[in-house]
Structure formats: structure tokens, C-alpha cells
Amino acid sequence: MTRIPCLLQKLPTALLSYFLPPLLVLGAAVSAKAPKFSTPGLFDVDVGLGQVDGIVAAFGDFNGDKFTDIFVLDSAQITLTAYAWDHGSFRFRALPNTAIAFDPTNPLAVAISNVVPGDFNYDGKLDVLLMGQNDGKGDIGMRIFYGNGVDSLNATSFLELESATGMQPFIVDYTGGMKPELLGCPVGQDRKLSLWQPTVGGTASEVPLAQNSTSLCALANPHSNAFVDLDGDCLADMFLTCDLAGTGHTTVQIWRNTPDGFVFSQQHALPPGSGPVTFADVDGDGAMDMIFATCDSSDCYIHVLYNMQIPLCAGEETQNCRNPHDLCVADPSFTFDLTDKSSGHVVHSLSAITGNSKDRLVLEASKLKSAPPVPIRVGDFNNDGYPDLLVTTSAGGSSSSSSVVRLLKSVSCGSSTCSAAADSAGRRAFELVDDGVAALAVPGGGANVVATFMDLDEDGTLDVLVGVLVDGKFRTHAILNNFYNDAFFLKALVSNGVCPAWCPTGDKFPSPKPYGVNYAGASFKYTVLDTAGRRRARQAAQLSQSTYFSLQTPYALFGLGRTNNYIEDLFVGVARRKAKSAEVATFQGVIPNSQLIVIPYEDSEDAGPTSWILELYVNPSSASRSVMLVLLTSLAILASVVGGLHWTEKREDEKERRKALHAINFDAL
């Protein structure tokens, strides 16, 4: 990323457009080591992980250089090591001083069952929470290892949290203090929801949720709990997955985030056998939808539960709609329609998508000791503004040697892919991408353990990481996305607001800025005009889920599609709780193909979103050097033409002058 000078950051965003063209060209710095391919598609590339024993367990910017690093878990699930991205060499490089085990004195005793990076002591440096279980089963021990923000984790000094039951606690900002907290069930608390606050200590305290007989939630194991905005006000709500005993159904509860705390909103029973739930704005209407899978004896199905909220105002309409310049307004009447084949619940048959009746979705990573659930991975690989899906399938429905990673592209519903109601409502369907994706069939065989999206080298295009088990060892393959997409993107991340720049620790600039301490639950909404002049609203979330190796990136990357304009309004919301108003900032005239870093720092109780700091980094095109060469060549040619014409004109003028002088002298005779 090319940094805009600090002086320009003080100018209005619209004014930046006059300065950006030269900055885009003159400031472009493209990695010389990045591989180049002449054809579109996915390509297996060497990023330094080919011989590393382990798979990716979590993402985070450990050293604060604005490049996403990875945390690799070894095959025995004993040791975790951070690998930092080296932009110059286009490779991940191990940070030896970050190798940690759950129990340093007896590492073989506990297997790591989850990894959660975060700033747990609120000092502006990325820490790591390890969850461990004996052989991946039973009660969950939790320990936080503190990082120095540069290159090491303290492997011997850690904060031990009170143990939890088999349901993994998940990250929330329950108290609204911008600090990561854990919500779950401690051992011996009879499945009562409790809160761990790492900045206070390692014990858990019961959460005063106003649960009655109709809203009492016994967390499911495993669950899909999330901290994500569902009512449209840009403040993260609580999504709980509950076990409805004796019914065979999984019940989900939504607790709205209000200035007075979390308030029970609604409850829905998912179909029997439902897999883990993920969230994305599937149809691009500015509301977060639910995606999950089910399987029966004959087929597997991808379910999309659409979040039905008040729509975006169009034309002169002002009633029962959202003003495009004021999107973060709560709709308490939002709902999810579970009626099968309705416009709000669209079901897609996997066999119809892949064309193979034997295909089954892999819903459990059985090769890992804790056998975590495998969610449907969501990401916009072609930047068209509609999330696509990454799934793992096999003939037997388990993580076997025949498993295959498949990329499913979002397309408009049609009469053959959706119900008439869904088609008329403008819902989305999915089709298999089978051209240029041979790299997903990782050579060497083995069982696919995990596959997820990630943006390698921060170029604004989602790539794929595939973890496989070969001969008893985990291996990770990086699949580079080289599809040619005529579309724009925007990458945004929100820090936890711990400090405005370098955090004061007594030394001057002891570490990079705290870009890696990203806030879990941040929400983004924006409006953009497409090439047809239609205004669209879309929503994205940052770090909404944190359990069972959720593998969510510490940023939100969303495609803008084909647009010839700036982003009119970008709304950024955090769950900082204040009685006076919601914590939502608005930024106007944002430039596409750039990275935004929002620092919600407030130095006093009276401060608000107007005091937040916005940093913008331009993403240079990989063709910048070619563009510069063509530009300079064109200028040289034009200068030559102009110079030649100027010389010819001067020559003709000289002839005319001499002719006129000769005529005057002749008349004088």
C-alpha cells in the first residue's frame, strides 16, 4: 500500500481526488517477487509454506505492518507459530520467538482446539488466546500469551482464564468498552452464560441477560455464536446458537444491542441437521444474511436465510425506507423467514450446482483432534459486490482422501435455480466455477482439512489457502487468484481505538502503530452507484465469529463491482456503549481500490465519532510500471511531433521572412 502524506489526510476526501492520480503512479511499489501468469485462473504458488508442518489456524497483523500474517498449528496440535508476511520476497517467514504451546511445561498434555488473536490486555499489541482440551475433548482450558507487537510472544508468562465447558466461548464487546471479552459457560455453572474480562482477571462472572422461560438459551456444542449487526444500526448484536433438547432442532436467538444493554429480539428453529451458520450480505441489500448447510441421505443443501429489513429509499420515497445518507438506523421489525422456497429462505441443491449426485458437503474436520465444524467460507473472489462461497465436498461427506475444494460463484436467481418468489425478489443463486480452478485439486493427494479465503500481499483480490493432510503431516497450499476482474474493491479495518498512533510505553516508537489490534464486531455499510446509475447499499462485518478455527481475516474486503464513481457514504460502527448516541462514523467520497484504517480513538467521554482518525492507503495496480512506461513513451512521441511541427513552422516562417526581405530590397532598386 502507498501511504498518502499526512498533510493530504487532513484535506477533505473529495479534494484528495485531485492529488491521487500522480500519487497512484509515482508512489506505486509493486512486489518484484510476485508471480505473474499470462492466463486467468487460480494458481498454486510458493509462499514459503510448502515444507512447513502445519495448517493455518488464525489470521492477524502481528507486527503491525498492514500485511496480514498467519498463525500455523503443527500436525500434533501442540505448537503454534506466527509467520509474518514479507512483501519484498512474497513469502511468509517464521517468527521463531512466537512459538508457544498451551502448557509450556508439559506440551503433550493438551491439544490446541482454537486460536484467537486479539489485544486482550489493551496495550496496542496483538496477543494470542489458546483454547486447549485433552485430546481435543472435554472441558476447555484457556490461556492468553502476550505479544510485544514486533516479533515475539511470551511463552512462559501468561494469563490463565477460568476453564469453560465443551462449548467454546466467543469474543464479544459485552460491556461496550472496546475491549475483547469472552461469553460462554464456565465449568460447574450449569451452562449459565458468563463473561470473561481479560483486562480485569481470569475469572468469569454471570451475565445479567434478562432470560425468561421463552428466551433461556443452553448453548449448543458446537455452536455458531457471533457478534454481528443484524438489525441494521451498525452496532453488533449477539447471535446465539441454542440446543433445543429433545426436538432435533437447533434454535438461534438474536439479542439486539441497545444503549441499555442486550435485549432479546427473536428466536428461530433451524432445520434438523443444520451445519454452522456464517453471515454475509448475499443479495447486496445492506443487511447481513445467514448461510448454512444441511444434508440428508440423498443430497446436501445450501440454505440462505435473507434478513428482511426496510429497504433503501428510491426516488421521492421517504416512508418506511432508509435514507441512503443515513443507513445506520435500526429496524426493530427485521426478521428471517424460514418458510421453505419463499423469497426469504432460498435452498440450493448441491448436486444441482456441481452436477454430481454423489457430492456431499464436508461439515466436520475429522482429521483434527477436536473435530471442529467446517462452515461455508464466504468471500467475494471476483469483486462483483456479491459474496461467493468456498466449500469442501466429498463422495462420502467426510474429510476423506476424495475430498475436493470447490468455488461457487454468486449469480442472479433464475427460474431454474430458485423459486418464483425468490426470482422476483432479486435473490441470488450459486454456480460452480470449473474453468481455471484446477489448482484447487492440490497435487500429491491427501485429505483436505481446511480451505479459506485470504488476500495475499494485500492487493485487493481474495486468494485461497488450502490445508491438507498428507502422510500424517499437515501442509498448506497457497492458491493465487489471477482471474481478470473488471471491478473495484474496498478494504477496511477498524482498530480497537486503544491509542491514536504509537501507544506510549516509555520508549519513542518502540513498535509500529497498532494496526494489528483489530476490533471484533465492527460493521461497515456503504452506498455506491453502479454503471447503470442505480444506488446500492451493502454491508460487511469484521471478525464476527471467533470459535472453532473460524479463520476470519482481520479486515473486511468487499467488492464494489463495476462503478465509475466514488463511494458516496461509508458508515463504520462499533459497539462502544454510550447513552447519548450510537457510535457510528460517516466518511464521504471514499476512493475505490484503497485500504481504509479507522482508529476510533476518543480521549474523553464527550468525544465522539468526529474525533476518529481515518488513514487511507492507495493500492497500486500491478500494471503501474507498464502504465508509466506507456505514458512516458506517449509523452515522448507527442513531444517529438510537437517539436517537429514547431521546427517546420519556424523554417517556413524564416523562408517567408527572407522572401519578404528580398522583395523589399528589389523594390528599392
XYZ file of C-alpha atoms in Angstrom:
669
model
C 0.000 0.000 0.000
C 1.189 3.517 -0.812
C 0.683 5.906 2.043
C -0.868 9.285 1.380
C 1.152 12.087 3.019
C -0.181 13.188 6.390
C -0.923 16.662 5.053
C -3.275 15.254 2.450
C -5.045 13.218 5.115
C -6.177 16.491 6.663
C -7.899 17.549 3.431
C -11.492 16.677 2.573
C -11.759 13.328 0.835
C -13.230 14.828 -2.308
C -10.214 17.140 -2.617
C -7.889 14.152 -2.485
C -9.082 13.142 -5.947
C -7.028 15.996 -7.412
C -3.850 14.714 -5.793
C -4.299 10.955 -6.179
C -3.531 10.396 -9.891
C 0.141 11.368 -9.547
C 0.362 9.525 -6.225
C -1.024 6.370 -7.798
C 1.708 6.403 -10.434
C 4.678 7.902 -8.635
C 4.019 6.079 -5.359
C 3.380 2.636 -6.809
C 5.565 -0.027 -5.286
C 4.781 -3.481 -6.592
C 6.426 -6.564 -5.166
C 9.145 -7.664 -7.554
C 8.773 -11.264 -6.371
C 5.034 -11.591 -7.035
C 4.456 -14.340 -9.623
C 2.948 -13.396 -12.968
C 0.653 -15.524 -15.102
C -0.477 -14.936 -18.659
C -3.834 -16.683 -18.292
C -6.695 -16.101 -15.858
C -7.430 -18.613 -13.136
C -6.182 -19.972 -9.831
C -2.525 -20.971 -9.476
C -0.656 -22.851 -6.750
C 2.242 -20.577 -5.735
C 5.155 -20.914 -3.348
C 4.811 -18.547 -0.394
C 7.197 -20.347 1.925
C 4.700 -22.797 3.424
C 5.304 -25.828 1.207
C 7.532 -27.681 3.697
C 6.051 -26.248 6.877
C 4.448 -28.840 9.121
C 1.097 -27.303 9.981
C -2.049 -25.603 8.809
C -3.306 -22.062 9.198
C -5.234 -21.695 12.459
C -5.817 -17.914 12.558
C -5.015 -14.598 10.884
C -3.693 -11.349 12.331
C -1.298 -8.491 11.648
C 1.160 -9.486 14.351
C 3.879 -6.912 13.627
C 1.623 -4.009 12.641
C 2.966 -3.547 9.102
C -0.503 -3.606 7.458
C 0.184 -7.031 5.920
C -1.797 -9.984 7.204
C 0.250 -12.646 8.977
C -0.779 -16.196 9.809
C -0.641 -18.458 12.854
C 0.312 -22.025 11.952
C -0.664 -25.019 14.102
C 1.548 -28.094 13.793
C 0.231 -31.558 12.937
C 0.214 -32.677 16.569
C -1.838 -29.576 17.510
C 0.742 -28.846 20.186
C 2.704 -25.820 18.974
C 1.543 -22.580 17.397
C 3.933 -20.297 15.480
C 3.380 -16.921 13.839
C 4.523 -16.433 10.246
C 4.943 -12.827 9.117
C 4.338 -11.806 5.509
C 7.410 -10.417 3.753
C 6.194 -8.131 0.987
C 9.596 -7.904 -0.703
C 10.045 -11.648 -1.173
C 6.346 -12.584 -1.460
C 6.709 -15.184 1.284
C 5.731 -15.977 4.834
C 8.649 -16.114 7.242
C 8.553 -17.778 10.640
C 8.990 -15.669 13.771
C 10.878 -18.146 15.998
C 10.167 -16.255 19.206
C 6.427 -16.693 18.722
C 6.352 -20.499 19.105
C 4.005 -21.284 22.003
C 2.292 -24.357 23.421
C -0.742 -24.428 25.656
C 1.262 -25.867 28.520
C 4.954 -24.987 28.097
C 5.973 -27.333 30.931
C 4.130 -30.344 29.503
C 3.199 -29.584 25.889
C 1.957 -33.098 25.116
C -0.772 -32.905 27.761
C -3.159 -30.589 25.919
C -4.115 -30.257 22.252
C -4.895 -26.789 20.917
C -8.532 -26.663 19.794
C -8.842 -22.955 18.896
C -6.668 -19.887 18.357
C -7.951 -16.328 18.852
C -5.620 -13.365 18.203
C -6.577 -10.107 19.921
C -5.394 -7.280 22.152
C -6.521 -8.833 25.421
C -4.616 -6.507 27.783
C -5.475 -3.406 25.705
C -1.917 -2.188 25.182
C -1.929 -1.892 21.390
C -0.030 -5.152 20.769
C -1.500 -8.354 19.395
C -1.812 -11.232 21.863
C -2.966 -14.812 21.341
C -5.623 -16.765 23.223
C -5.183 -20.534 23.092
C -8.006 -22.926 23.879
C -6.885 -26.435 24.765
C -8.515 -29.764 25.522
C -7.191 -33.167 26.482
C -7.038 -34.973 23.154
C -9.451 -32.365 21.800
C -12.298 -33.368 24.125
C -13.823 -32.348 27.445
C -13.508 -29.073 29.311
C -11.663 -26.188 27.685
C -8.634 -24.572 29.250
C -7.785 -21.029 28.126
C -4.511 -19.130 28.315
C -3.545 -15.730 26.922
C 0.035 -15.229 25.718
C 1.104 -11.607 25.386
C 2.959 -10.242 22.358
C 5.477 -7.429 22.061
C 3.930 -6.084 18.850
C 7.015 -6.871 16.770
C 8.381 -10.408 16.741
C 7.740 -12.425 19.903
C 5.201 -13.910 22.286
C 5.959 -14.529 25.952
C 5.791 -18.330 26.094
C 6.275 -18.665 29.850
C 4.266 -15.782 31.330
C 0.571 -15.967 30.515
C -2.866 -15.237 31.927
C -4.826 -18.367 32.741
C -8.578 -17.984 32.452
C -11.195 -19.988 34.291
C -11.941 -23.158 32.340
C -15.055 -23.455 30.187
C -17.296 -26.361 29.343
C -17.074 -28.046 25.944
C -18.796 -25.087 24.237
C -16.064 -22.698 23.178
C -16.514 -19.110 24.484
C -16.658 -16.469 21.761
C -15.429 -12.865 21.513
C -17.889 -10.040 22.239
C -17.743 -6.467 23.479
C -20.484 -7.033 26.009
C -19.779 -4.029 28.240
C -19.149 -1.629 25.338
C -15.613 -0.738 26.399
C -13.902 -1.596 23.065
C -12.065 -4.468 24.786
C -12.369 -8.152 23.806
C -14.419 -10.197 26.241
C -15.458 -13.843 26.179
C -19.006 -15.122 26.523
C -19.573 -18.759 27.363
C -20.222 -21.263 30.118
C -17.626 -21.851 32.872
C -17.142 -25.313 34.307
C -19.621 -26.038 37.094
C -22.014 -23.194 36.228
C -24.783 -25.447 34.864
C -24.472 -23.933 31.377
C -25.182 -20.406 32.594
C -23.864 -17.681 30.329
C -20.912 -15.915 31.899
C -18.397 -13.273 30.863
C -14.599 -13.361 30.979
C -12.929 -9.929 31.031
C -9.178 -10.494 30.488
C -8.281 -6.919 31.433
C -9.827 -7.493 34.868
C -8.665 -11.038 35.571
C -9.053 -14.676 34.639
C -12.360 -15.472 36.339
C -15.800 -15.378 34.780
C -18.900 -13.656 36.121
C -22.501 -14.488 35.306
C -24.040 -12.334 32.591
C -27.207 -10.487 33.662
C -29.148 -11.303 30.493
C -32.871 -10.944 31.069
C -33.596 -14.552 30.128
C -37.012 -15.953 30.883
C -38.558 -19.319 30.086
C -39.063 -18.347 26.446
C -35.576 -16.918 25.911
C -33.456 -19.242 28.054
C -30.547 -20.443 25.912
C -28.446 -23.529 26.548
C -25.545 -23.104 24.147
C -25.201 -25.810 21.535
C -21.981 -27.770 21.189
C -20.669 -26.971 18.664
C -22.287 -23.602 18.077
C -22.238 -20.706 15.604
C -22.332 -17.826 18.080
C -21.497 -14.467 16.557
C -21.138 -10.782 17.332
C -22.621 -9.160 14.245
C -25.099 -6.408 13.342
C -28.444 -7.922 12.352
C -30.953 -5.101 12.925
C -29.199 -2.620 10.640
C -27.969 0.018 13.114
C -24.251 -0.784 12.560
C -23.890 -1.958 16.176
C -23.028 -5.634 16.650
C -25.781 -7.764 18.151
C -25.413 -11.166 19.815
C -26.326 -14.249 17.815
C -26.589 -17.365 19.981
C -26.961 -20.966 18.845
C -29.021 -22.891 21.365
C -29.654 -26.587 21.872
C -33.375 -27.282 21.923
C -33.327 -30.557 23.829
C -35.479 -33.404 22.556
C -36.512 -31.752 19.293
C -33.578 -32.438 16.977
C -33.566 -28.749 16.068
C -31.002 -26.053 16.611
C -32.508 -22.812 17.802
C -30.906 -19.448 17.150
C -31.503 -16.372 19.268
C -30.805 -12.738 18.418
C -30.161 -10.215 21.193
C -30.209 -6.600 19.991
C -27.522 -4.222 21.181
C -29.141 -1.122 22.722
C -27.846 1.733 24.925
C -29.374 -0.128 27.866
C -27.672 -3.432 27.096
C -28.625 -6.504 25.124
C -32.344 -7.100 24.695
C -33.915 -10.323 23.459
C -35.316 -9.836 19.969
C -36.316 -13.098 18.289
C -35.806 -16.825 18.096
C -35.901 -19.245 15.180
C -35.598 -23.022 14.847
C -33.269 -24.101 12.066
C -33.944 -27.247 10.025
C -32.751 -30.550 11.528
C -29.094 -31.332 10.922
C -28.108 -27.752 10.197
C -24.390 -27.064 9.992
C -22.529 -23.988 11.224
C -24.015 -20.601 10.329
C -21.998 -17.870 8.631
C -23.024 -14.313 7.773
C -22.793 -12.172 4.644
C -24.831 -9.665 2.666
C -25.687 -12.239 0.000
C -28.041 -10.149 -2.163
C -26.349 -6.775 -1.655
C -29.270 -5.016 0.024
C -27.400 -3.658 3.045
C -28.381 -6.376 5.563
C -26.476 -9.387 6.893
C -27.978 -12.729 5.880
C -27.435 -16.248 7.264
C -25.828 -19.089 5.304
C -25.695 -22.704 6.462
C -25.870 -26.236 5.087
C -27.909 -29.365 5.710
C -27.532 -32.892 4.398
C -29.852 -35.878 4.162
C -29.480 -39.350 2.708
C -29.948 -38.147 -0.858
C -28.339 -34.700 -1.115
C -26.848 -31.690 0.646
C -28.354 -28.215 0.552
C -27.067 -24.673 0.950
C -29.596 -22.511 2.777
C -29.691 -18.728 2.621
C -31.909 -17.003 5.176
C -32.372 -13.441 3.974
C -32.525 -10.655 6.519
C -35.692 -8.752 5.674
C -35.412 -5.121 6.708
C -36.791 -1.835 5.482
C -35.338 -1.174 2.005
C -33.249 1.689 0.677
C -35.265 4.763 -0.281
C -35.648 5.246 -4.030
C -36.744 8.376 -5.847
C -39.082 10.555 -3.808
C -39.907 7.764 -1.376
C -39.225 8.697 2.262
C -41.561 6.479 4.292
C -40.669 3.007 5.605
C -37.238 3.060 3.979
C -33.659 4.006 4.766
C -32.189 7.280 3.632
C -29.057 6.400 1.617
C -27.184 9.081 3.574
C -28.341 7.672 6.920
C -28.099 3.894 6.611
C -27.341 3.001 10.236
C -30.895 3.215 11.528
C -32.211 0.203 13.439
C -35.186 -1.722 12.124
C -36.631 -3.455 15.215
C -39.069 -5.316 12.939
C -36.366 -7.135 10.964
C -36.964 -10.850 10.601
C -35.863 -14.071 8.931
C -38.457 -16.094 7.038
C -37.763 -19.811 7.389
C -40.595 -20.861 5.078
C -39.019 -23.200 2.545
C -38.774 -21.839 -1.018
C -40.007 -18.408 -0.013
C -38.297 -15.184 -1.019
C -36.638 -15.104 2.401
C -35.401 -18.703 2.567
C -33.725 -19.935 -0.585
C -32.440 -23.509 -0.685
C -29.864 -24.636 -3.259
C -29.209 -28.298 -4.009
C -25.501 -29.164 -4.012
C -25.914 -31.897 -6.624
C -27.692 -29.433 -8.901
C -24.817 -26.973 -8.509
C -21.967 -29.454 -9.061
C -23.805 -31.792 -11.439
C -22.784 -34.823 -9.349
C -25.412 -36.605 -7.291
C -22.704 -38.240 -5.121
C -21.261 -34.966 -3.837
C -21.699 -34.281 -0.134
C -20.578 -31.267 1.881
C -17.839 -31.830 4.450
C -19.287 -30.316 7.627
C -16.673 -31.567 10.103
C -12.861 -31.502 10.079
C -12.498 -35.053 11.377
C -8.724 -35.050 10.856
C -8.309 -32.505 13.667
C -8.420 -33.800 17.231
C -11.307 -31.572 18.279
C -13.200 -32.336 15.020
C -14.403 -28.723 14.657
C -17.332 -27.915 12.371
C -16.494 -26.680 8.877
C -18.569 -23.635 7.906
C -19.246 -22.452 4.388
C -16.496 -19.905 3.709
C -17.698 -16.603 2.290
C -15.740 -14.122 0.174
C -16.107 -12.058 -2.995
C -13.375 -13.561 -5.187
C -14.378 -11.606 -8.321
C -15.161 -8.276 -6.587
C -18.589 -8.003 -8.209
C -20.199 -6.964 -4.915
C -21.864 -10.308 -4.188
C -20.212 -12.848 -1.843
C -19.152 -16.174 -3.306
C -18.717 -19.469 -1.474
C -15.862 -21.871 -0.836
C -16.913 -25.386 0.172
C -15.302 -28.778 0.611
C -17.131 -31.770 -0.833
C -16.527 -35.496 -0.879
C -18.299 -38.602 -2.069
C -18.829 -39.775 1.499
C -19.483 -36.469 3.239
C -16.420 -36.692 5.464
C -12.897 -35.319 5.311
C -11.561 -38.198 3.254
C -8.901 -38.525 0.597
C -11.532 -37.926 -2.073
C -12.485 -34.500 -0.746
C -12.424 -31.600 -3.188
C -12.417 -27.844 -2.611
C -14.980 -26.104 -4.815
C -15.534 -22.453 -5.637
C -19.167 -21.386 -6.094
C -19.885 -18.086 -7.823
C -22.846 -15.889 -6.919
C -25.249 -15.313 -9.822
C -28.728 -13.882 -10.205
C -31.606 -16.213 -9.473
C -33.405 -17.727 -12.412
C -36.485 -19.837 -12.940
C -34.343 -22.992 -12.996
C -32.308 -22.205 -9.867
C -34.752 -20.509 -7.470
C -38.431 -20.396 -6.689
C -40.626 -17.873 -8.456
C -40.843 -15.807 -5.250
C -37.061 -15.711 -4.857
C -36.555 -14.910 -8.534
C -38.955 -11.975 -8.440
C -37.373 -10.708 -5.196
C -33.931 -10.474 -6.840
C -32.284 -13.172 -4.732
C -29.001 -14.903 -5.589
C -28.056 -18.419 -6.651
C -24.674 -20.149 -6.914
C -22.977 -21.900 -9.792
C -19.813 -23.978 -9.894
C -16.655 -22.321 -11.185
C -14.978 -25.060 -13.225
C -12.745 -23.078 -15.578
C -9.290 -22.124 -14.326
C -9.643 -23.740 -10.890
C -7.524 -26.861 -11.393
C -5.151 -25.605 -8.680
C -7.804 -26.348 -6.046
C -7.146 -30.038 -6.709
C -3.933 -29.908 -4.682
C -1.316 -32.295 -6.114
C 0.028 -35.113 -4.001
C -3.301 -36.389 -2.749
C -4.207 -36.343 0.923
C -7.292 -35.226 2.782
C -8.442 -31.622 2.608
C -8.632 -30.367 6.169
C -9.444 -26.701 5.720
C -9.882 -24.159 2.934
C -10.418 -20.453 3.354
C -10.137 -17.081 1.647
C -7.268 -14.663 2.273
C -5.806 -11.678 0.438
C -2.139 -12.458 -0.185
C 0.083 -9.367 -0.399
C -2.894 -7.051 0.208
C -3.624 -6.473 -3.480
C -7.406 -6.356 -3.065
C -8.132 -9.801 -4.525
C -9.113 -12.784 -2.410
C -6.875 -15.824 -2.771
C -7.339 -19.278 -1.257
C -5.378 -21.213 1.356
C -5.909 -24.976 1.364
C -4.705 -27.152 4.241
C -4.237 -30.855 3.532
C -3.125 -33.900 5.479
C -0.508 -35.937 3.592
C 1.270 -38.919 5.165
C 0.302 -37.795 8.654
C 1.551 -34.219 8.185
C -0.367 -31.012 7.612
C 0.622 -28.964 4.578
C -0.703 -25.591 3.427
C -1.014 -24.606 -0.227
C -1.470 -21.002 -1.335
C -3.718 -20.607 -4.371
C -3.254 -17.241 -6.086
C -6.313 -15.623 -7.646
C -5.328 -14.473 -11.132
C -8.827 -14.054 -12.561
C -9.160 -10.839 -14.546
C -11.984 -8.882 -12.947
C -13.123 -5.559 -14.308
C -14.268 -4.408 -10.884
C -13.186 -2.325 -7.919
C -12.783 -3.190 -4.257
C -12.519 -1.554 -0.856
C -10.614 -2.941 2.102
C -11.382 -1.537 5.539
C -10.353 -2.361 9.069
C -11.172 -0.863 12.439
C -8.681 -0.897 15.312
C -9.734 -1.095 18.941
C -9.035 2.605 19.478
C -6.509 1.989 22.234
C -4.417 4.981 21.128
C -4.355 7.474 18.245
C -0.951 6.483 16.855
C 2.019 4.870 18.605
C 0.950 3.747 22.052
C 3.007 5.393 24.810
C 5.147 2.827 26.618
C 8.071 4.969 27.761
C 10.184 4.484 24.650
C 9.898 6.529 21.492
C 8.250 4.499 18.761
C 9.040 1.090 20.317
C 6.870 -0.713 17.778
C 4.769 0.005 14.707
C 1.392 1.628 15.005
C -1.266 -0.706 16.457
C -2.699 -1.734 13.084
C -2.970 -5.346 14.199
C -5.303 -4.875 17.176
C -8.482 -5.004 15.143
C -11.884 -4.660 16.749
C -14.177 -7.686 16.784
C -17.717 -6.793 15.742
C -17.094 -3.675 13.659
C -19.721 -3.083 10.987
C -19.438 -1.396 7.592
C -22.215 -0.067 5.391
C -21.806 1.859 2.194
C -23.642 3.114 -0.851
C -22.271 3.067 -4.367
C -23.614 3.848 -7.828
C -23.242 1.143 -10.453
C -22.625 1.848 -14.133
C -26.377 1.997 -14.747
C -26.760 4.795 -12.195
C -28.551 2.623 -9.624
C -27.694 3.255 -5.991
C -26.967 0.120 -3.968
C -26.392 -0.365 -0.245
C -24.185 -3.151 1.060
C -22.956 -4.317 4.456
C -19.915 -6.193 5.737
C -18.664 -7.251 9.163
C -15.232 -7.544 10.762
C -14.309 -10.524 12.945
C -17.884 -11.526 13.698
C -17.020 -15.112 14.751
C -14.068 -16.449 16.726
C -14.647 -20.112 17.621
C -13.721 -23.495 16.117
C -10.958 -22.103 13.898
C -13.299 -19.597 12.268
C -10.391 -18.307 10.108
C -11.814 -14.839 9.645
C -9.404 -12.228 8.344
C -8.803 -9.111 10.487
C -10.272 -6.844 7.807
C -13.365 -6.551 5.651
C -12.760 -6.753 1.917
C -15.785 -6.143 -0.254
C -16.135 -5.831 -3.981
C -17.706 -2.727 -5.472
C -18.483 -4.200 -8.866
C -18.227 -2.020 -11.932
C -18.601 1.554 -10.843
C -17.391 4.841 -12.255
C -17.796 6.834 -9.079
C -16.531 7.243 -5.556
C -18.257 5.569 -2.638
C -20.837 8.140 -1.651
C -21.108 7.282 2.039
C -19.223 4.768 4.144
C -20.618 4.101 7.623
C -18.462 2.472 10.291
C -19.984 1.328 13.565
C -18.544 -0.093 16.783
C -20.285 -1.331 19.906
C -18.850 1.301 22.249
C -21.764 1.900 24.589
C -22.781 5.471 25.305
C -26.163 6.679 26.415
C -26.260 9.691 24.130
C -25.980 8.090 20.686
C -24.770 5.217 18.583
C -21.059 5.024 17.828
C -21.188 5.363 14.047
C -18.851 7.438 11.883
C -19.544 8.540 8.310
C -16.922 9.058 5.619
C -17.841 10.514 2.241
C -16.253 10.336 -1.185
C -14.087 7.315 -0.416
C -11.789 6.254 -3.242
C -12.189 2.717 -4.644
C -9.230 0.321 -4.718
C -7.886 1.619 -1.436
C -7.408 0.463 2.127
C -9.034 2.377 4.958
C -7.837 2.137 8.529
C -10.276 3.577 11.037
C -8.929 4.333 14.515
C -11.909 5.022 16.828
C -9.810 6.790 19.442
C -11.671 9.041 21.893
C -9.709 10.893 24.545
C -12.722 11.850 26.656
C -16.268 10.793 27.424
C -17.589 13.766 25.477
C -15.680 12.820 22.323
C -17.478 11.048 19.523
C -17.012 9.618 16.040
C -15.937 13.037 14.733
C -12.666 12.539 16.628
C -11.924 9.209 14.947
C -8.834 9.028 12.762
C -9.082 7.868 9.159
C -5.991 6.740 7.271
C -6.208 5.935 3.588
C -3.719 3.835 1.665
C -3.909 3.543 -2.089
C -3.498 0.132 -3.640
C -1.255 0.492 -6.693
C -2.091 -1.564 -9.728
C 0.357 -4.300 -10.687
C 0.428 -2.658 -14.139
C 1.594 0.708 -12.769
C 5.074 0.375 -14.222
C 3.672 -0.571 -17.618
C 1.276 2.348 -17.450
C 4.144 4.675 -16.567
C 6.223 3.313 -19.463
C 3.354 3.771 -21.914
C 2.682 7.253 -20.532
C 6.310 8.341 -20.867
C 6.548 6.808 -24.344
C 3.373 8.599 -25.396
C 4.670 11.870 -23.995
C 7.967 11.391 -25.826
C 6.163 10.719 -29.122
C 3.874 13.707 -28.648
C 6.842 15.890 -27.694
C 8.666 14.729 -30.835
C 5.653 15.513 -33.016
C 5.190 18.908 -31.408
C 8.902 19.630 -31.676
C 8.980 18.573 -35.320
C 5.964 20.673 -36.224
C 7.415 23.615 -34.330
C 10.737 23.289 -36.207
C 8.915 23.010 -39.552
C 6.823 26.065 -38.744
C 9.881 28.077 -37.796
C 11.574 27.007 -41.025
C 8.582 28.113 -43.091
C 8.434 31.427 -41.206
C 12.125 32.017 -41.937
C 11.551 31.390 -45.646
C 8.619 33.819 -45.668
C 10.704 36.445 -43.855
C 13.603 36.145 -46.324
C 11.222 36.264 -49.270
C 9.591 39.409 -47.922
C 13.021 40.992 -47.291
C 14.151 40.158 -50.825
C 11.034 41.740 -52.289
C 11.637 44.972 -50.328
C 15.278 45.185 -51.481
C 14.261 44.631 -55.139
C 11.692 47.449 -54.990
C 14.335 49.749 -53.562
C 16.450 49.280 -56.663
